[in-house]
Amino acid sequence: YALQQFRVLDPACGSGNFLYMGYNALKDLEAKALKQIQDRRKAEALKGQAAFGFVTTNQFYGLDTDAFAVELARVTLMIARKVAHDRLGLTEQELPLDNLDKNIVQADALFTEWPEADAIIGNPPFLGGKHMRLNLGDEYVDRIFGRYSDVKDSVDFCAYWFRLANERLKENGRAGLVATNSIRHGKSRRASLDYVVDNGGHIHSAVSTQPWSGEAKVHVSIVNWSKEEP
């Protein structure tokens, strides 16, 4: 039952890669739980039969400003469902496709209400503070500074996602974000990691720096935290 109620949000979902991995991870947990239940019951009639899963794509949510990315993320989750069914031998019906129009939406995460979630994951946009005006325009950057007036400096763009994720995190929730490794020090650290720790967050697992596995030539930090102390 708890797995059926578990909600996952990527507030900068792009084409849905993190949602894809999150869905498969949750289905793995579900398959493990179902097997344990079956083993405990030791019901001869159930042996050899495929399990029926209850975790659905409707437990996954995403926000992105790019309309094409939003459409692609919805398709990505449908592919994740098909892959999980084949991989785990589940008996769920694959058609019709789920309607995710209300789950993955085109919206600016910095200025909209986030869906409620138990886990917040993703990799917010990689953009250094000194490049924000050049890439985003003066009007938009001034709007950000007005909305987040307590951030006194021009910081890495991804720092705002750390603040918002921490503010929206449930008391028993978890957050995990990938960011440029500039958040390790200076003004970007004060606006992100220090903000998390100073506002009830407990960083329980982190990678200080490693090369990004994608095309961008950057090094990233990986940060996982919760409101509950580990």
mmCIF file of C-alpha atoms in Angstrom:
data_model
loop_
_atom_site.group_PDB
_atom_site.id
_atom_site.type_symbol
_atom_site.label_atom_id
_atom_site.label_comp_id
_atom_site.label_asym_id
_atom_site.label_seq_id
_atom_site.Cartn_x
_atom_site.Cartn_y
_atom_site.Cartn_z
ATOM 1 C CA TYR A 1 0.000 0.000 0.000
ATOM 2 C CA ALA A 2 2.806 2.438 0.868
ATOM 3 C CA LEU A 3 4.410 1.930 -2.546
ATOM 4 C CA GLN A 4 1.091 2.669 -4.258
ATOM 5 C CA GLN A 5 0.901 6.023 -2.455
ATOM 6 C CA PHE A 6 4.540 7.006 -3.051
ATOM 7 C CA ARG A 7 4.893 10.059 -5.314
ATOM 8 C CA VAL A 8 8.029 11.128 -7.182
ATOM 9 C CA LEU A 9 8.686 14.577 -8.658
ATOM 10 C CA ASP A 10 11.362 15.870 -11.007
ATOM 11 C CA PRO A 11 10.968 19.674 -11.066
ATOM 12 C CA ALA A 12 13.312 20.036 -14.056
ATOM 13 C CA CYS A 13 12.418 16.817 -15.834
ATOM 14 C CA GLY A 14 13.668 17.475 -19.357
ATOM 15 C CA SER A 15 13.023 14.383 -21.465
ATOM 16 C CA GLY A 16 12.265 12.277 -18.399
ATOM 17 C CA ASN A 17 15.462 10.295 -17.792
ATOM 18 C CA PHE A 18 15.268 10.632 -14.003
ATOM 19 C CA LEU A 19 11.585 9.729 -14.015
ATOM 20 C CA TYR A 20 12.417 6.664 -16.120
ATOM 21 C CA MET A 21 15.010 5.513 -13.590
ATOM 22 C CA GLY A 22 12.742 6.375 -10.666
ATOM 23 C CA TYR A 23 9.858 4.350 -12.075
ATOM 24 C CA ASN A 24 12.039 1.305 -12.632
ATOM 25 C CA ALA A 25 13.523 1.617 -9.139
ATOM 26 C CA LEU A 26 10.054 1.710 -7.568
ATOM 27 C CA LYS A 27 8.923 -1.272 -9.650
ATOM 28 C CA ASP A 28 12.005 -3.175 -8.457
ATOM 29 C CA LEU A 29 11.027 -2.499 -4.844
ATOM 30 C CA GLU A 30 7.477 -3.582 -5.584
ATOM 31 C CA ALA A 31 8.618 -6.819 -7.249
ATOM 32 C CA LYS A 32 10.820 -7.602 -4.249
ATOM 33 C CA ALA A 33 7.920 -6.998 -1.850
ATOM 34 C CA LEU A 34 5.537 -9.142 -3.902
ATOM 35 C CA LYS A 35 8.044 -11.986 -3.980
ATOM 36 C CA GLN A 36 8.469 -11.833 -0.220
ATOM 37 C CA ILE A 37 4.700 -11.973 0.228
ATOM 38 C CA GLN A 38 4.446 -14.923 -2.125
ATOM 39 C CA ASP A 39 7.304 -16.748 -0.406
ATOM 40 C CA ARG A 40 5.704 -16.259 2.991
ATOM 41 C CA ARG A 41 2.347 -17.570 1.843
ATOM 42 C CA LYS A 42 3.972 -20.568 0.182
ATOM 43 C CA ALA A 43 0.865 -21.007 -1.925
ATOM 44 C CA GLU A 44 1.386 -23.778 -4.463
ATOM 45 C CA ALA A 45 -1.193 -22.245 -6.807
ATOM 46 C CA LEU A 46 0.843 -19.050 -7.092
ATOM 47 C CA LYS A 47 4.199 -20.648 -7.803
ATOM 48 C CA GLY A 48 5.455 -19.958 -11.284
ATOM 49 C CA GLN A 49 2.850 -17.305 -11.991
ATOM 50 C CA ALA A 50 3.853 -13.743 -12.852
ATOM 51 C CA ALA A 51 3.043 -11.083 -10.289
ATOM 52 C CA PHE A 52 0.568 -8.271 -10.847
ATOM 53 C CA GLY A 53 2.024 -4.883 -9.935
ATOM 54 C CA PHE A 54 0.247 -1.878 -8.480
ATOM 55 C CA VAL A 55 2.779 0.967 -8.873
ATOM 56 C CA THR A 56 1.748 3.132 -11.843
ATOM 57 C CA THR A 57 3.177 5.984 -13.874
ATOM 58 C CA ASN A 58 0.513 8.239 -12.376
ATOM 59 C CA GLN A 59 2.646 8.394 -9.230
ATOM 60 C CA PHE A 60 5.318 10.322 -11.147
ATOM 61 C CA TYR A 61 5.334 14.063 -11.789
ATOM 62 C CA GLY A 62 7.486 16.450 -13.777
ATOM 63 C CA LEU A 63 7.876 20.140 -14.534
ATOM 64 C CA ASP A 64 9.768 21.716 -17.413
ATOM 65 C CA THR A 65 9.603 24.952 -19.390
ATOM 66 C CA ASP A 66 10.185 23.223 -22.732
ATOM 67 C CA ALA A 67 6.979 21.977 -24.385
ATOM 68 C CA PHE A 68 8.766 19.362 -26.504
ATOM 69 C CA ALA A 69 10.641 18.000 -23.483
ATOM 70 C CA VAL A 70 7.347 17.657 -21.597
ATOM 71 C CA GLU A 71 5.810 15.600 -24.402
ATOM 72 C CA LEU A 72 8.940 13.486 -24.636
ATOM 73 C CA ALA A 73 8.979 12.863 -20.881
ATOM 74 C CA ARG A 74 5.435 11.507 -21.043
ATOM 75 C CA VAL A 75 6.527 9.068 -23.767
ATOM 76 C CA THR A 76 9.644 8.159 -21.762
ATOM 77 C CA LEU A 77 7.494 7.082 -18.819
ATOM 78 C CA MET A 78 5.400 4.900 -21.110
ATOM 79 C CA ILE A 79 8.595 3.247 -22.340
ATOM 80 C CA ALA A 80 9.681 2.794 -18.707
ATOM 81 C CA ARG A 81 6.420 0.976 -18.005
ATOM 82 C CA LYS A 82 6.898 -1.391 -20.950
ATOM 83 C CA VAL A 83 10.533 -2.081 -20.013
ATOM 84 C CA ALA A 84 9.642 -2.797 -16.387
ATOM 85 C CA HIS A 85 6.831 -5.163 -17.399
ATOM 86 C CA ASP A 86 9.114 -7.164 -19.686
ATOM 87 C CA ARG A 87 12.035 -7.162 -17.272
ATOM 88 C CA LEU A 88 10.041 -8.199 -14.193
ATOM 89 C CA GLY A 89 7.489 -10.433 -15.919
ATOM 90 C CA LEU A 90 4.516 -8.455 -14.658
ATOM 91 C CA THR A 91 1.011 -9.217 -15.909
ATOM 92 C CA GLU A 92 -0.216 -5.620 -16.044
ATOM 93 C CA GLN A 93 -1.898 -4.564 -19.280
ATOM 94 C CA GLU A 94 0.233 -2.180 -21.316
ATOM 95 C CA LEU A 95 -2.619 -0.612 -23.294
ATOM 96 C CA PRO A 96 -4.217 1.828 -23.231
ATOM 97 C CA LEU A 97 -1.379 4.237 -22.488
ATOM 98 C CA ASP A 98 -1.681 6.271 -19.310
ATOM 99 C CA ASN A 99 -2.790 9.892 -19.631
ATOM 100 C CA LEU A 100 -0.004 11.925 -18.012
ATOM 101 C CA ASP A 101 -1.168 15.375 -19.134
ATOM 102 C CA LYS A 102 -1.749 16.435 -15.524
ATOM 103 C CA ASN A 103 1.381 14.740 -14.193
ATOM 104 C CA ILE A 104 4.077 16.104 -16.468
ATOM 105 C CA VAL A 105 3.375 19.702 -17.325
ATOM 106 C CA GLN A 106 4.974 22.706 -18.951
ATOM 107 C CA ALA A 107 5.701 25.141 -16.134
ATOM 108 C CA ASP A 108 8.514 27.218 -14.654
ATOM 109 C CA ALA A 109 9.522 25.492 -11.419
ATOM 110 C CA LEU A 110 10.840 28.745 -9.957
ATOM 111 C CA PHE A 111 7.439 30.444 -10.153
ATOM 112 C CA THR A 112 4.810 27.715 -9.856
ATOM 113 C CA GLU A 113 3.493 25.470 -7.128
ATOM 114 C CA TRP A 114 5.114 22.038 -7.154
ATOM 115 C CA PRO A 115 3.054 18.854 -6.951
ATOM 116 C CA GLU A 116 3.266 17.195 -3.552
ATOM 117 C CA ALA A 117 5.807 14.371 -3.551
ATOM 118 C CA ASP A 118 7.611 11.949 -1.270
ATOM 119 C CA ALA A 119 10.801 12.062 -3.319
ATOM 120 C CA ILE A 120 12.208 14.996 -5.302
ATOM 121 C CA ILE A 121 14.862 14.083 -7.846
ATOM 122 C CA GLY A 122 16.547 15.527 -10.913
ATOM 123 C CA ASN A 123 19.318 17.593 -12.409
ATOM 124 C CA PRO A 124 18.373 21.288 -12.498
ATOM 125 C CA PRO A 125 19.774 23.445 -15.315
ATOM 126 C CA PHE A 126 23.544 23.824 -15.404
ATOM 127 C CA LEU A 127 24.156 27.561 -15.705
ATOM 128 C CA GLY A 128 26.700 29.646 -13.826
ATOM 129 C CA GLY A 129 25.454 32.779 -12.112
ATOM 130 C CA LYS A 130 27.572 35.077 -14.272
ATOM 131 C CA HIS A 131 25.939 33.628 -17.404
ATOM 132 C CA MET A 132 22.331 34.007 -16.297
ATOM 133 C CA ARG A 133 21.629 37.439 -17.775
ATOM 134 C CA LEU A 134 23.273 36.527 -21.075
ATOM 135 C CA ASN A 135 21.286 33.298 -21.432
ATOM 136 C CA LEU A 136 18.011 34.138 -19.700
ATOM 137 C CA GLY A 137 17.654 37.882 -20.274
ATOM 138 C CA ASP A 138 17.543 40.816 -17.872
ATOM 139 C CA GLU A 139 13.780 40.745 -17.356
ATOM 140 C CA TYR A 140 13.700 37.111 -16.289
ATOM 141 C CA VAL A 141 16.767 37.396 -14.045
ATOM 142 C CA ASP A 142 15.336 40.491 -12.351
ATOM 143 C CA ARG A 143 12.148 38.518 -11.769
ATOM 144 C CA ILE A 144 14.177 35.740 -10.104
ATOM 145 C CA PHE A 145 16.010 38.233 -7.896
ATOM 146 C CA GLY A 146 12.687 39.763 -6.913
ATOM 147 C CA ARG A 147 11.162 36.396 -6.054
ATOM 148 C CA TYR A 148 14.231 35.187 -4.133
ATOM 149 C CA SER A 149 15.361 38.438 -2.597
ATOM 150 C CA ASP A 150 17.152 36.670 0.275
ATOM 151 C CA VAL A 151 19.728 35.380 -2.240
ATOM 152 C CA LYS A 152 22.005 38.396 -2.327
ATOM 153 C CA ASP A 153 24.470 37.238 -4.954
ATOM 154 C CA SER A 154 24.348 35.964 -8.516
ATOM 155 C CA VAL A 155 24.595 32.221 -7.848
ATOM 156 C CA ASP A 156 24.532 29.071 -9.940
ATOM 157 C CA PHE A 157 21.058 28.726 -11.457
ATOM 158 C CA CYS A 158 20.575 25.249 -9.966
ATOM 159 C CA ALA A 159 20.871 26.635 -6.411
ATOM 160 C CA TYR A 160 17.259 27.806 -6.537
ATOM 161 C CA TRP A 161 16.057 24.215 -7.008
ATOM 162 C CA PHE A 162 17.843 23.174 -3.817
ATOM 163 C CA ARG A 163 16.041 25.876 -1.877
ATOM 164 C CA LEU A 164 12.644 25.029 -3.310
ATOM 165 C CA ALA A 165 13.125 21.283 -2.897
ATOM 166 C CA ASN A 166 14.020 21.744 0.752
ATOM 167 C CA GLU A 167 11.033 24.019 1.348
ATOM 168 C CA ARG A 168 8.638 21.506 -0.214
ATOM 169 C CA LEU A 169 10.139 18.353 1.245
ATOM 170 C CA LYS A 170 7.874 16.346 3.558
ATOM 171 C CA GLU A 171 9.115 15.500 7.032
ATOM 172 C CA ASN A 172 9.627 11.880 5.932
ATOM 173 C CA GLY A 173 10.553 12.729 2.345
ATOM 174 C CA ARG A 174 13.816 12.434 0.430
ATOM 175 C CA ALA A 175 15.542 14.685 -2.088
ATOM 176 C CA GLY A 176 18.383 13.934 -4.472
ATOM 177 C CA LEU A 177 19.720 16.437 -6.998
ATOM 178 C CA VAL A 178 22.630 16.561 -9.414
ATOM 179 C CA ALA A 179 24.262 19.982 -9.744
ATOM 180 C CA THR A 180 27.374 21.615 -11.096
ATOM 181 C CA ASN A 181 30.155 21.259 -8.544
ATOM 182 C CA SER A 182 30.226 25.028 -8.030
ATOM 183 C CA ILE A 183 27.687 24.472 -5.237
ATOM 184 C CA ARG A 184 30.537 23.115 -3.097
ATOM 185 C CA HIS A 185 31.895 26.539 -2.243
ATOM 186 C CA GLY A 186 31.321 30.261 -2.106
ATOM 187 C CA LYS A 187 28.056 32.056 -2.703
ATOM 188 C CA SER A 188 26.470 29.128 -4.539
ATOM 189 C CA ARG A 189 27.140 26.875 -1.538
ATOM 190 C CA ARG A 190 25.586 29.431 0.800
ATOM 191 C CA ALA A 191 22.473 29.580 -1.396
ATOM 192 C CA SER A 192 22.083 25.801 -1.745
ATOM 193 C CA LEU A 193 23.844 23.375 0.602
ATOM 194 C CA ASP A 194 24.103 25.777 3.539
ATOM 195 C CA TYR A 195 20.466 26.759 3.050
ATOM 196 C CA VAL A 196 19.421 23.095 3.196
ATOM 197 C CA VAL A 197 21.397 22.405 6.382
ATOM 198 C CA ASP A 198 20.309 25.652 8.043
ATOM 199 C CA ASN A 199 16.643 24.913 7.333
ATOM 200 C CA GLY A 200 16.104 21.435 8.705
ATOM 201 C CA GLY A 201 17.809 19.344 6.025
ATOM 202 C CA HIS A 202 20.235 16.493 6.731
ATOM 203 C CA ILE A 203 22.642 15.666 3.892
ATOM 204 C CA HIS A 204 23.180 11.929 4.306
ATOM 205 C CA SER A 205 24.876 10.979 1.047
ATOM 206 C CA ALA A 206 26.869 13.082 -1.406
ATOM 207 C CA VAL A 207 29.518 13.027 -4.101
ATOM 208 C CA SER A 208 31.677 16.149 -4.001
ATOM 209 C CA THR A 209 32.671 16.089 -7.663
ATOM 210 C CA GLN A 210 32.738 13.726 -10.627
ATOM 211 C CA PRO A 211 32.635 14.089 -14.431
ATOM 212 C CA TRP A 212 29.131 14.426 -15.886
ATOM 213 C CA SER A 213 28.240 11.321 -17.878
ATOM 214 C CA GLY A 214 26.445 13.305 -20.581
ATOM 215 C CA GLU A 215 27.739 15.498 -23.387
ATOM 216 C CA ALA A 216 28.318 18.627 -21.299
ATOM 217 C CA LYS A 217 31.974 19.020 -20.284
ATOM 218 C CA VAL A 218 31.340 19.729 -16.623
ATOM 219 C CA HIS A 219 31.951 18.166 -13.250
ATOM 220 C CA VAL A 220 28.947 17.640 -11.021
ATOM 221 C CA SER A 221 28.056 17.194 -7.381
ATOM 222 C CA ILE A 222 25.383 14.721 -6.246
ATOM 223 C CA VAL A 223 23.498 15.570 -3.066
ATOM 224 C CA ASN A 224 20.926 13.489 -1.188
ATOM 225 C CA TRP A 225 19.158 14.790 1.887
ATOM 226 C CA SER A 226 16.115 14.417 4.110
ATOM 227 C CA LYS A 227 14.304 16.319 6.837
ATOM 228 C CA GLU A 228 14.576 13.319 9.143
ATOM 229 C CA GLU A 229 17.996 12.822 10.703
ATOM 230 C CA PRO A 230 19.547 9.590 9.365
#
